[in-house]
PDB file of C-alpha atoms in Angstrom:
ATOM      1  CA  MET A  28     -70.249   2.980   6.367  1.00  0.00           C
ATOM      2  CA  THR A  29     -70.965   6.331   7.365  1.00  0.00           C
ATOM      3  CA  PRO A  30     -71.876   6.670  11.180  1.00  0.00           C
ATOM      4  CA  LYS A  31     -75.568   8.627  11.555  1.00  0.00           C
ATOM      5  CA  VAL A  32     -74.031  10.522  14.908  1.00  0.00           C
ATOM      6  CA  SER A  33     -70.701  11.551  16.062  1.00  0.00           C
ATOM      7  CA  VAL A  34     -69.959  12.328  19.239  1.00  0.00           C
ATOM      8  CA  ILE A  35     -67.163  14.559  19.810  1.00  0.00           C
ATOM      9  CA  LEU A  36     -65.598  14.764  23.311  1.00  0.00           C
ATOM     10  CA  PRO A  37     -63.167  17.132  24.285  1.00  0.00           C
ATOM     11  CA  SER A  38     -60.934  15.937  27.172  1.00  0.00           C
ATOM     12  CA  TYR A  39     -58.420  17.516  29.684  1.00  0.00           C
ATOM     13  CA  ASN A  40     -57.025  16.709  33.370  1.00  0.00           C
ATOM     14  CA  HIS A  41     -60.142  14.131  33.747  1.00  0.00           C
ATOM     15  CA  GLU A  42     -57.860  11.045  35.010  1.00  0.00           C
ATOM     16  CA  GLN A  43     -60.882  10.297  37.283  1.00  0.00           C
ATOM     17  CA  TYR A  44     -63.773  10.124  34.941  1.00  0.00           C
ATOM     18  CA  VAL A  45     -63.011  10.296  31.831  1.00  0.00           C
ATOM     19  CA  GLU A  46     -63.249   6.372  31.354  1.00  0.00           C
ATOM     20  CA  ALA A  47     -66.662   6.346  32.464  1.00  0.00           C
ATOM     21  CA  ALA A  48     -67.890   8.699  30.244  1.00  0.00           C
ATOM     22  CA  VAL A  49     -66.233   7.180  27.158  1.00  0.00           C
ATOM     23  CA  ARG A  50     -67.383   3.934  28.210  1.00  0.00           C
ATOM     24  CA  SER A  51     -70.890   5.343  28.751  1.00  0.00           C
ATOM     25  CA  VAL A  52     -70.592   6.744  25.209  1.00  0.00           C
ATOM     26  CA  MET A  53     -69.220   3.176  23.460  1.00  0.00           C
ATOM     27  CA  LEU A  54     -72.101   1.423  25.537  1.00  0.00           C
ATOM     28  CA  GLN A  55     -74.635   3.700  23.070  1.00  0.00           C
ATOM     29  CA  SER A  56     -77.013   1.012  20.816  1.00  0.00           C
ATOM     30  CA  GLY A  57     -79.430   1.519  18.117  1.00  0.00           C
ATOM     31  CA  VAL A  58     -77.720   3.780  15.863  1.00  0.00           C
ATOM     32  CA  ASP A  59     -74.696   3.652  14.122  1.00  0.00           C
ATOM     33  CA  PHE A  60     -72.234   6.431  15.907  1.00  0.00           C
ATOM     34  CA  GLU A  61     -68.657   6.981  15.985  1.00  0.00           C
ATOM     35  CA  LEU A  62     -66.619   8.825  18.796  1.00  0.00           C
ATOM     36  CA  ILE A  63     -63.751  11.399  18.268  1.00  0.00           C
ATOM     37  CA  VAL A  64     -62.101  12.163  21.579  1.00  0.00           C
ATOM     38  CA  ILE A  65     -59.388  15.342  21.544  1.00  0.00           C
ATOM     39  CA  ASP A  66     -57.298  15.304  24.644  1.00  0.00           C
ATOM     40  CA  ASP A  67     -56.353  18.995  25.144  1.00  0.00           C
ATOM     41  CA  GLY A  68     -52.803  18.681  26.117  1.00  0.00           C
ATOM     42  CA  SER A  69     -53.803  17.051  30.300  1.00  0.00           C
ATOM     43  CA  LYS A  70     -51.301  16.949  32.138  1.00  0.00           C
ATOM     44  CA  ASP A  71     -52.139  13.815  34.612  1.00  0.00           C
ATOM     45  CA  ARG A  72     -52.923  10.377  33.113  1.00  0.00           C
ATOM     46  CA  THR A  73     -55.579  11.378  31.223  1.00  0.00           C
ATOM     47  CA  PRO A  74     -53.704  10.421  27.879  1.00  0.00           C
ATOM     48  CA  GLU A  75     -53.186   6.996  29.079  1.00  0.00           C
ATOM     49  CA  ILE A  76     -56.228   6.100  29.721  1.00  0.00           C
ATOM     50  CA  LEU A  77     -57.407   7.245  26.642  1.00  0.00           C
ATOM     51  CA  LYS A  78     -54.459   5.662  24.766  1.00  0.00           C
ATOM     52  CA  ARG A  79     -55.550   2.591  26.547  1.00  0.00           C
ATOM     53  CA  LEU A  80     -59.436   2.753  25.469  1.00  0.00           C
ATOM     54  CA  ALA A  81     -58.634   3.634  21.969  1.00  0.00           C
ATOM     55  CA  ASP A  82     -56.800   0.526  21.738  1.00  0.00           C
ATOM     56  CA  GLU A  83     -59.846  -1.549  23.575  1.00  0.00           C
ATOM     57  CA  LEU A  84     -63.223   0.448  22.201  1.00  0.00           C
ATOM     58  CA  LYS A  85     -61.431   1.686  18.386  1.00  0.00           C
ATOM     59  CA  PHE A  86     -62.643   5.135  18.554  1.00  0.00           C
ATOM     60  CA  THR A  87     -60.678   7.842  17.021  1.00  0.00           C
ATOM     61  CA  TYR A  88     -58.006   9.861  19.693  1.00  0.00           C
ATOM     62  CA  ILE A  89     -55.590  12.566  18.860  1.00  0.00           C
ATOM     63  CA  HIS A  90     -53.162  13.674  21.885  1.00  0.00           C
ATOM     64  CA  ARG A  91     -51.761  16.652  21.145  1.00  0.00           C
ATOM     65  CA  PRO A  92     -50.621  20.317  23.101  1.00  0.00           C
ATOM     66  CA  ASN A  93     -53.252  22.425  25.028  1.00  0.00           C
ATOM     67  CA  LYS A  94     -54.981  24.972  22.616  1.00  0.00           C
ATOM     68  CA  GLY A  95     -58.505  25.589  24.742  1.00  0.00           C
ATOM     69  CA  VAL A  96     -62.053  24.151  24.248  1.00  0.00           C
ATOM     70  CA  VAL A  97     -63.593  25.898  21.653  1.00  0.00           C
ATOM     71  CA  PRO A  98     -60.443  25.267  19.236  1.00  0.00           C
ATOM     72  CA  THR A  99     -61.015  21.665  20.322  1.00  0.00           C
ATOM     73  CA  LEU A 100     -64.585  21.094  19.097  1.00  0.00           C
ATOM     74  CA  ILE A 101     -63.963  23.138  15.827  1.00  0.00           C
ATOM     75  CA  GLU A 102     -61.093  20.506  15.530  1.00  0.00           C
ATOM     76  CA  ALA A 103     -62.783  17.409  16.839  1.00  0.00           C
ATOM     77  CA  LEU A 104     -66.062  18.977  14.478  1.00  0.00           C
ATOM     78  CA  SER A 105     -63.631  18.894  11.204  1.00  0.00           C
ATOM     79  CA  LEU A 106     -63.066  15.317  11.747  1.00  0.00           C
ATOM     80  CA  ALA A 107     -67.109  14.364  11.864  1.00  0.00           C
ATOM     81  CA  ARG A 108     -68.690  12.103   9.539  1.00  0.00           C
ATOM     82  CA  GLY A 109     -72.759  11.880  11.130  1.00  0.00           C
ATOM     83  CA  ARG A 110     -75.654  13.591  10.016  1.00  0.00           C
ATOM     84  CA  TYR A 111     -76.074  14.469  13.651  1.00  0.00           C
ATOM     85  CA  VAL A 112     -73.661  15.934  15.699  1.00  0.00           C
ATOM     86  CA  CYS A 113     -73.509  16.136  19.763  1.00  0.00           C
ATOM     87  CA  SER A 114     -70.838  17.722  21.711  1.00  0.00           C
ATOM     88  CA  PHE A 115     -69.874  15.323  25.547  1.00  0.00           C
ATOM     89  CA  SER A 116     -68.060  16.326  28.270  1.00  0.00           C
ATOM     90  CA  SER A 117     -64.639  13.686  29.523  1.00  0.00           C
ATOM     91  CA  ASP A 118     -66.463  13.775  33.275  1.00  0.00           C
ATOM     92  CA  ASP A 119     -70.162  13.302  32.854  1.00  0.00           C
ATOM     93  CA  ILE A 120     -72.213   9.946  31.691  1.00  0.00           C
ATOM     94  CA  MET A 121     -74.088   9.438  29.041  1.00  0.00           C
ATOM     95  CA  PRO A 122     -77.366   8.069  29.540  1.00  0.00           C
ATOM     96  CA  PRO A 123     -78.194   4.224  27.482  1.00  0.00           C
ATOM     97  CA  ASP A 124     -80.336   4.495  24.186  1.00  0.00           C
ATOM     98  CA  ARG A 125     -79.735   8.354  24.404  1.00  0.00           C
ATOM     99  CA  LEU A 126     -78.008   8.944  20.949  1.00  0.00           C
ATOM    100  CA  LYS A 127     -81.264   6.315  19.685  1.00  0.00           C
ATOM    101  CA  LYS A 128     -83.883   8.566  21.198  1.00  0.00           C
ATOM    102  CA  GLN A 129     -82.385  12.061  20.192  1.00  0.00           C
ATOM    103  CA  SER A 130     -81.227  11.125  16.674  1.00  0.00           C
ATOM    104  CA  ASP A 131     -84.767   9.586  16.241  1.00  0.00           C
ATOM    105  CA  PHE A 132     -86.068  12.834  17.168  1.00  0.00           C
ATOM    106  CA  LEU A 133     -84.505  14.937  14.638  1.00  0.00           C
ATOM    107  CA  ASP A 134     -85.262  12.237  12.494  1.00  0.00           C
ATOM    108  CA  ALA A 135     -89.424  13.019  13.034  1.00  0.00           C
ATOM    109  CA  HIS A 136     -88.341  16.396  13.423  1.00  0.00           C
ATOM    110  CA  PRO A 137     -86.461  17.824   9.821  1.00  0.00           C
ATOM    111  CA  GLU A 138     -87.422  21.172  10.214  1.00  0.00           C
ATOM    112  CA  ALA A 139     -85.021  21.689  13.194  1.00  0.00           C
ATOM    113  CA  ALA A 140     -81.403  22.191  13.307  1.00  0.00           C
ATOM    114  CA  SER A 141     -80.728  21.285  16.664  1.00  0.00           C
ATOM    115  CA  CYS A 142     -82.998  19.491  20.169  1.00  0.00           C
ATOM    116  CA  PHE A 143     -82.027  19.346  23.135  1.00  0.00           C
ATOM    117  CA  GLY A 144     -82.961  16.918  26.183  1.00  0.00           C
ATOM    118  CA  GLN A 145     -82.697  17.105  29.681  1.00  0.00           C
ATOM    119  CA  ILE A 146     -79.736  16.652  32.310  1.00  0.00           C
ATOM    120  CA  VAL A 147     -79.823  14.611  36.040  1.00  0.00           C
ATOM    121  CA  PRO A 148     -77.185  15.723  38.292  1.00  0.00           C
ATOM    122  CA  LEU A 149     -74.502  13.035  39.496  1.00  0.00           C
ATOM    123  CA  TYR A 150     -73.136  12.954  42.102  1.00  0.00           C
ATOM    124  CA  GLU A 151     -70.215  11.920  44.612  1.00  0.00           C
ATOM    125  CA  GLY A 152     -69.544   8.327  44.352  1.00  0.00           C
ATOM    126  CA  ASP A 153     -71.694   7.931  41.096  1.00  0.00           C
ATOM    127  CA  LYS A 154     -74.907   8.746  42.757  1.00  0.00           C
ATOM    128  CA  ILE A 155     -77.489   9.802  40.065  1.00  0.00           C
ATOM    129  CA  GLY A 156     -80.126  12.217  40.835  1.00  0.00           C
ATOM    130  CA  SER A 157     -83.661  11.359  41.086  1.00  0.00           C
ATOM    131  CA  GLU A 158     -84.890  14.375  39.662  1.00  0.00           C
ATOM    132  CA  MET A 159     -83.864  15.885  36.081  1.00  0.00           C
ATOM    133  CA  ASP A 160     -81.992  19.421  37.245  1.00  0.00           C
ATOM    134  CA  VAL A 161     -84.738  22.236  37.360  1.00  0.00           C
ATOM    135  CA  ARG A 162     -82.264  25.523  35.669  1.00  0.00           C
ATOM    136  CA  TYR A 163     -82.891  23.278  32.339  1.00  0.00           C
ATOM    137  CA  LEU A 164     -86.477  21.627  32.816  1.00  0.00           C
ATOM    138  CA  ARG A 165     -88.698  22.855  29.769  1.00  0.00           C
ATOM    139  CA  SER A 166     -92.214  23.541  30.488  1.00  0.00           C
ATOM    140  CA  VAL A 167     -92.985  24.392  26.758  1.00  0.00           C
ATOM    141  CA  PRO A 168     -91.562  22.374  23.929  1.00  0.00           C
ATOM    142  CA  ARG A 169     -89.338  24.849  22.264  1.00  0.00           C
ATOM    143  CA  ILE A 170     -87.267  27.782  22.825  1.00  0.00           C
ATOM    144  CA  SER A 171     -86.458  30.717  20.726  1.00  0.00           C
ATOM    145  CA  PHE A 172     -83.975  33.331  20.421  1.00  0.00           C
ATOM    146  CA  GLU A 173     -85.472  35.960  22.668  1.00  0.00           C
ATOM    147  CA  GLU A 174     -85.654  33.636  25.378  1.00  0.00           C
ATOM    148  CA  SER A 175     -81.957  32.835  25.373  1.00  0.00           C
ATOM    149  CA  PHE A 176     -81.067  36.488  24.192  1.00  0.00           C
ATOM    150  CA  LEU A 177     -83.035  38.224  27.053  1.00  0.00           C
ATOM    151  CA  GLY A 178     -81.367  35.078  29.526  1.00  0.00           C
ATOM    152  CA  GLN A 179     -84.815  33.706  30.432  1.00  0.00           C
ATOM    153  CA  LYS A 180     -84.191  29.924  29.583  1.00  0.00           C
ATOM    154  CA  ALA A 181     -80.754  28.751  29.666  1.00  0.00           C
ATOM    155  CA  LEU A 182     -79.510  25.463  27.495  1.00  0.00           C
ATOM    156  CA  HIS A 183     -77.120  22.460  28.908  1.00  0.00           C
ATOM    157  CA  GLY A 184     -74.024  22.068  26.410  1.00  0.00           C
ATOM    158  CA  CYS A 185     -74.148  18.236  27.606  1.00  0.00           C
ATOM    159  CA  ALA A 186     -78.075  17.628  25.878  1.00  0.00           C
ATOM    160  CA  GLU A 187     -77.519  18.943  22.423  1.00  0.00           C
ATOM    161  CA  MET A 188     -77.789  17.568  19.393  1.00  0.00           C
ATOM    162  CA  PHE A 189     -77.351  19.634  15.959  1.00  0.00           C
ATOM    163  CA  VAL A 190     -77.661  18.969  12.379  1.00  0.00           C
ATOM    164  CA  ARG A 191     -73.897  18.641  11.206  1.00  0.00           C
ATOM    165  CA  GLU A 192     -74.582  20.564   7.789  1.00  0.00           C
ATOM    166  CA  LYS A 193     -76.838  23.351   9.240  1.00  0.00           C
ATOM    167  CA  ILE A 194     -74.517  24.059  11.724  1.00  0.00           C
ATOM    168  CA  LEU A 195     -71.312  24.049   9.719  1.00  0.00           C
ATOM    169  CA  ALA A 196     -73.679  26.369   7.077  1.00  0.00           C
ATOM    170  CA  ILE A 197     -73.682  29.094  10.034  1.00  0.00           C
ATOM    171  CA  GLY A 198     -69.933  28.632  10.991  1.00  0.00           C
ATOM    172  CA  GLY A 199     -70.319  26.146  13.901  1.00  0.00           C
ATOM    173  CA  TYR A 200     -68.222  27.479  16.683  1.00  0.00           C
ATOM    174  CA  ASP A 201     -67.124  30.712  17.031  1.00  0.00           C
ATOM    175  CA  LYS A 202     -63.805  30.526  18.373  1.00  0.00           C
ATOM    176  CA  ARG A 203     -63.269  34.139  19.452  1.00  0.00           C
ATOM    177  CA  TYR A 204     -64.914  33.215  22.666  1.00  0.00           C
ATOM    178  CA  TYR A 205     -63.564  31.257  25.668  1.00  0.00           C
ATOM    179  CA  PHE A 206     -66.446  29.178  25.910  1.00  0.00           C
ATOM    180  CA  GLU A 207     -68.494  27.084  23.435  1.00  0.00           C
ATOM    181  CA  ASP A 208     -72.357  26.860  23.957  1.00  0.00           C
ATOM    182  CA  TYR A 209     -73.676  30.079  24.399  1.00  0.00           C
ATOM    183  CA  PRO A 210     -72.896  32.142  20.997  1.00  0.00           C
ATOM    184  CA  LEU A 211     -73.603  28.678  18.881  1.00  0.00           C
ATOM    185  CA  TYR A 212     -77.135  28.358  20.584  1.00  0.00           C
ATOM    186  CA  LEU A 213     -77.915  31.774  20.027  1.00  0.00           C
ATOM    187  CA  SER A 214     -76.526  31.747  16.351  1.00  0.00           C
ATOM    188  CA  ILE A 215     -78.685  28.701  15.536  1.00  0.00           C
ATOM    189  CA  LEU A 216     -81.837  30.302  17.101  1.00  0.00           C
ATOM    190  CA  TYR A 217     -81.143  33.292  15.446  1.00  0.00           C
ATOM    191  CA  HIS A 218     -80.445  31.819  12.204  1.00  0.00           C
ATOM    192  CA  TYR A 219     -82.744  28.937  12.280  1.00  0.00           C
ATOM    193  CA  GLY A 220     -85.887  29.600  14.535  1.00  0.00           C
ATOM    194  CA  PRO A 221     -86.907  28.171  17.543  1.00  0.00           C
ATOM    195  CA  GLN A 222     -85.745  24.757  18.157  1.00  0.00           C
ATOM    196  CA  PRO A 223     -87.261  21.818  20.289  1.00  0.00           C
ATOM    197  CA  VAL A 224     -86.456  21.057  23.588  1.00  0.00           C
ATOM    198  CA  SER A 225     -87.809  17.269  24.993  1.00  0.00           C
ATOM    199  CA  LYS A 226     -89.018  16.179  28.352  1.00  0.00           C
ATOM    200  CA  ASP A 227     -89.231  12.972  27.171  1.00  0.00           C
ATOM    201  CA  PHE A 228     -85.519  11.457  27.419  1.00  0.00           C
ATOM    202  CA  VAL A 229     -82.248  12.422  29.639  1.00  0.00           C
ATOM    203  CA  CYS A 230     -79.095  13.135  27.593  1.00  0.00           C
ATOM    204  CA  CYS A 231     -76.724  13.301  30.874  1.00  0.00           C
ATOM    205  CA  TYR A 232     -75.862  12.506  33.995  1.00  0.00           C
ATOM    206  CA  TYR A 233     -74.150  15.844  34.566  1.00  0.00           C
ATOM    207  CA  ARG A 234     -71.758  15.351  37.588  1.00  0.00           C
ATOM    208  CA  GLU A 235     -71.046  17.790  40.220  1.00  0.00           C
ATOM    209  CA  HIS A 236     -67.632  18.068  41.495  1.00  0.00           C
ATOM    210  CA  GLY A 237     -64.803  20.515  42.679  1.00  0.00           C
ATOM    211  CA  ASP A 238     -63.609  21.753  39.644  1.00  0.00           C
ATOM    212  CA  ASN A 239     -67.204  22.650  37.945  1.00  0.00           C
ATOM    213  CA  LEU A 240     -68.894  23.761  40.982  1.00  0.00           C
ATOM    214  CA  HIS A 241     -66.402  26.956  41.286  1.00  0.00           C
ATOM    215  CA  VAL A 242     -67.271  28.907  38.184  1.00  0.00           C
ATOM    216  CA  ASP A 243     -65.981  32.335  37.784  1.00  0.00           C
ATOM    217  CA  ASN A 244     -69.297  34.636  37.200  1.00  0.00           C
ATOM    218  CA  ASP A 245     -66.991  37.222  35.924  1.00  0.00           C
ATOM    219  CA  ARG A 246     -65.726  35.989  33.511  1.00  0.00           C
ATOM    220  CA  ILE A 247     -68.498  33.858  32.487  1.00  0.00           C
ATOM    221  CA  PHE A 248     -71.354  37.020  32.177  1.00  0.00           C
ATOM    222  CA  SER A 249     -68.376  39.607  31.303  1.00  0.00           C
ATOM    223  CA  GLU A 250     -67.838  37.043  28.229  1.00  0.00           C
ATOM    224  CA  ILE A 251     -71.672  37.531  27.482  1.00  0.00           C
ATOM    225  CA  LEU A 252     -72.041  40.612  27.596  1.00  0.00           C
ATOM    226  CA  ARG A 253     -69.353  40.801  24.688  1.00  0.00           C
ATOM    227  CA  ILE A 254     -71.200  38.126  22.641  1.00  0.00           C
ATOM    228  CA  LEU A 255     -74.012  40.158  22.962  1.00  0.00           C
ATOM    229  CA  ALA A 256     -72.566  43.420  21.308  1.00  0.00           C
ATOM    230  CA  GLU A 257     -69.826  42.168  18.992  1.00  0.00           C
ATOM    231  CA  ASN A 258     -72.960  40.093  17.524  1.00  0.00           C
ATOM    232  CA  TYR A 259     -76.335  41.838  18.102  1.00  0.00           C
ATOM    233  CA  SER A 260     -75.783  45.037  19.246  1.00  0.00           C
ATOM    234  CA  LYS A 261     -78.355  46.132  16.572  1.00  0.00           C
ATOM    235  CA  HIS A 262     -81.540  43.943  17.258  1.00  0.00           C
ATOM    236  CA  PRO A 263     -84.547  45.637  18.741  1.00  0.00           C
ATOM    237  CA  LEU A 264     -84.056  43.844  22.025  1.00  0.00           C
ATOM    238  CA  TYR A 265     -80.588  44.513  22.844  1.00  0.00           C
ATOM    239  CA  LYS A 266     -80.665  47.248  25.246  1.00  0.00           C
ATOM    240  CA  LYS A 267     -82.933  45.170  27.109  1.00  0.00           C
ATOM    241  CA  ALA A 268     -81.220  41.659  27.073  1.00  0.00           C
ATOM    242  CA  VAL A 269     -77.952  43.654  28.439  1.00  0.00           C
ATOM    243  CA  ARG A 270     -80.317  44.923  31.509  1.00  0.00           C
ATOM    244  CA  CYS A 271     -81.642  41.062  32.003  1.00  0.00           C
ATOM    245  CA  TRP A 272     -77.717  39.555  31.685  1.00  0.00           C
ATOM    246  CA  LYS A 273     -76.387  41.762  34.263  1.00  0.00           C
ATOM    247  CA  ALA A 274     -79.642  41.346  36.637  1.00  0.00           C
ATOM    248  CA  ASN A 275     -78.009  37.200  36.141  1.00  0.00           C
ATOM    249  CA  TRP A 276     -74.546  38.152  36.698  1.00  0.00           C
ATOM    250  CA  PHE A 277     -75.507  40.103  40.319  1.00  0.00           C
ATOM    251  CA  SER A 278     -77.864  37.501  41.206  1.00  0.00           C
ATOM    252  CA  ALA A 279     -75.610  34.260  40.187  1.00  0.00           C
ATOM    253  CA  VAL A 280     -71.961  36.339  42.563  1.00  0.00           C
ATOM    254  CA  ALA A 281     -75.203  36.938  45.408  1.00  0.00           C
ATOM    255  CA  ALA A 282     -75.549  33.360  45.824  1.00  0.00           C
ATOM    256  CA  GLN A 283     -72.009  32.859  46.323  1.00  0.00           C
ATOM    257  CA  SER A 284     -70.533  36.322  48.132  1.00  0.00           C
ATOM    258  CA  LYS A 285     -72.628  38.773  49.286  1.00  0.00           C
ATOM    259  CA  LEU A 286     -69.835  41.081  49.990  1.00  0.00           C
ATOM    260  CA  LYS A 287     -68.898  40.689  45.835  1.00  0.00           C
ATOM    261  CA  ALA A 288     -72.455  41.449  44.847  1.00  0.00           C
ATOM    262  CA  LEU A 289     -72.232  44.549  46.944  1.00  0.00           C
ATOM    263  CA  ARG A 290     -68.814  45.296  44.597  1.00  0.00           C
ATOM    264  CA  LEU A 291     -70.665  44.851  41.744  1.00  0.00           C
ATOM    265  CA  ILE A 292     -73.805  46.781  41.910  1.00  0.00           C
ATOM    266  CA  PRO A 293     -71.948  49.977  39.962  1.00  0.00           C
ATOM    267  CA  LYS A 294     -71.808  47.454  37.270  1.00  0.00           C
ATOM    268  CA  VAL A 295     -74.485  46.122  37.035  1.00  0.00           C
ATOM    269  CA  ILE A 296     -77.467  48.535  38.957  1.00  0.00           C
ATOM    270  CA  SER A 297     -80.327  49.043  36.030  1.00  0.00           C
ATOM    271  CA  LEU A 298     -84.020  49.975  35.428  1.00  0.00           C
ATOM    272  CA  SER A 299     -84.581  46.777  34.421  1.00  0.00           C
ATOM    273  CA  PRO A 300     -87.348  44.884  37.018  1.00  0.00           C
ATOM    274  CA  ARG A 301     -85.180  41.789  36.883  1.00  0.00           C
ATOM    275  CA  PHE A 302     -82.413  43.436  38.535  1.00  0.00           C
ATOM    276  CA  TRP A 303     -84.712  44.763  41.433  1.00  0.00           C
ATOM    277  CA  LEU A 304     -86.396  41.703  42.199  1.00  0.00           C
ATOM    278  CA  ARG A 305     -82.631  39.767  42.736  1.00  0.00           C
ATOM    279  CA  LEU A 306     -81.561  42.567  45.033  1.00  0.00           C
ATOM    280  CA  PRO A 307     -83.377  40.771  48.062  1.00  0.00           C
ATOM    281  CA  LYS A 308     -81.197  38.114  47.320  1.00  0.00           C
ATOM    282  CA  LEU A 309     -78.465  40.139  49.546  1.00  0.00           C
ATOM    283  CA  PHE A 310     -80.240  39.429  52.408  1.00  0.00           C
ATOM    284  CA  ILE A 311     -81.218  35.941  52.184  1.00  0.00           C
ATOM    285  CA  PRO A 312     -78.533  33.138  54.050  1.00  0.00           C
ATOM    286  CA  ARG A 313     -76.657  31.640  51.046  1.00  0.00           C
ATOM    287  CA  LYS A 314     -77.935  28.089  52.536  1.00  0.00           C
ATOM    288  CA  LEU A 315     -81.504  28.674  51.384  1.00  0.00           C
ATOM    289  CA  MET A 316     -80.645  29.508  47.820  1.00  0.00           C
ATOM    290  CA  LYS A 317     -80.131  26.246  45.961  1.00  0.00           C
ATOM    291  CA  TYR A 318     -80.003  28.053  42.472  1.00  0.00           C
TER     292      TYR A 318
END
């Protein structure tokens, strides 16, 4: 039987968390699904754990040398058979009935190429946060290309579900870039128009730990600017988008290090109102800036 949903899960050095992640997927009910796990050359006990789980729970498991997250997702997507696809991280937890709720949502919105839900933080000791993450909570039912392009609204990679044929038609994941989500989201929004975001279901308990709390902002924002330049430089909002993302870059660095933010000013300074509105972050104590 062909599954309705394919869950693709790349793993790398998550021996502490991968079993909980896999079991949370395999506990989904109410919809036919398959799980495809590719271990990207882990050097800890992750492969051993996944082999045991694959034997027990009967999902597709591949272990091979390291290639990076984007090539791993491309490989997993090529194996997927479901009408719908969602990627998931090997250190997060999938809430019960997520796959059913999200696939039912797409069934009810056949014009959509994707849909997004909400995330809730997962803290040390598997303590689930009491509220949805405000960085991704939507007050509007859709997100447009312009909102994403200008960095006004964010989407979380573990809250997604795609129509497989539609994302393959626009090229799927882009191997030119080191992270997977933003290039694909922009492409979906550009080709298929605004996409739905539901506040009615949580898609992921997003684990916050040392490995994902220390973000290389310089690398991320430099890559975002490269994505814009290589794909959308002729878009009428391109120059504004560059100014907005430079302001976002400055804001993110200022929240981590005042000294680094001062050094960054010559690279990101612009006439964008957003930049000047965020300049005061240099004078706000770090403990008062949650985001």
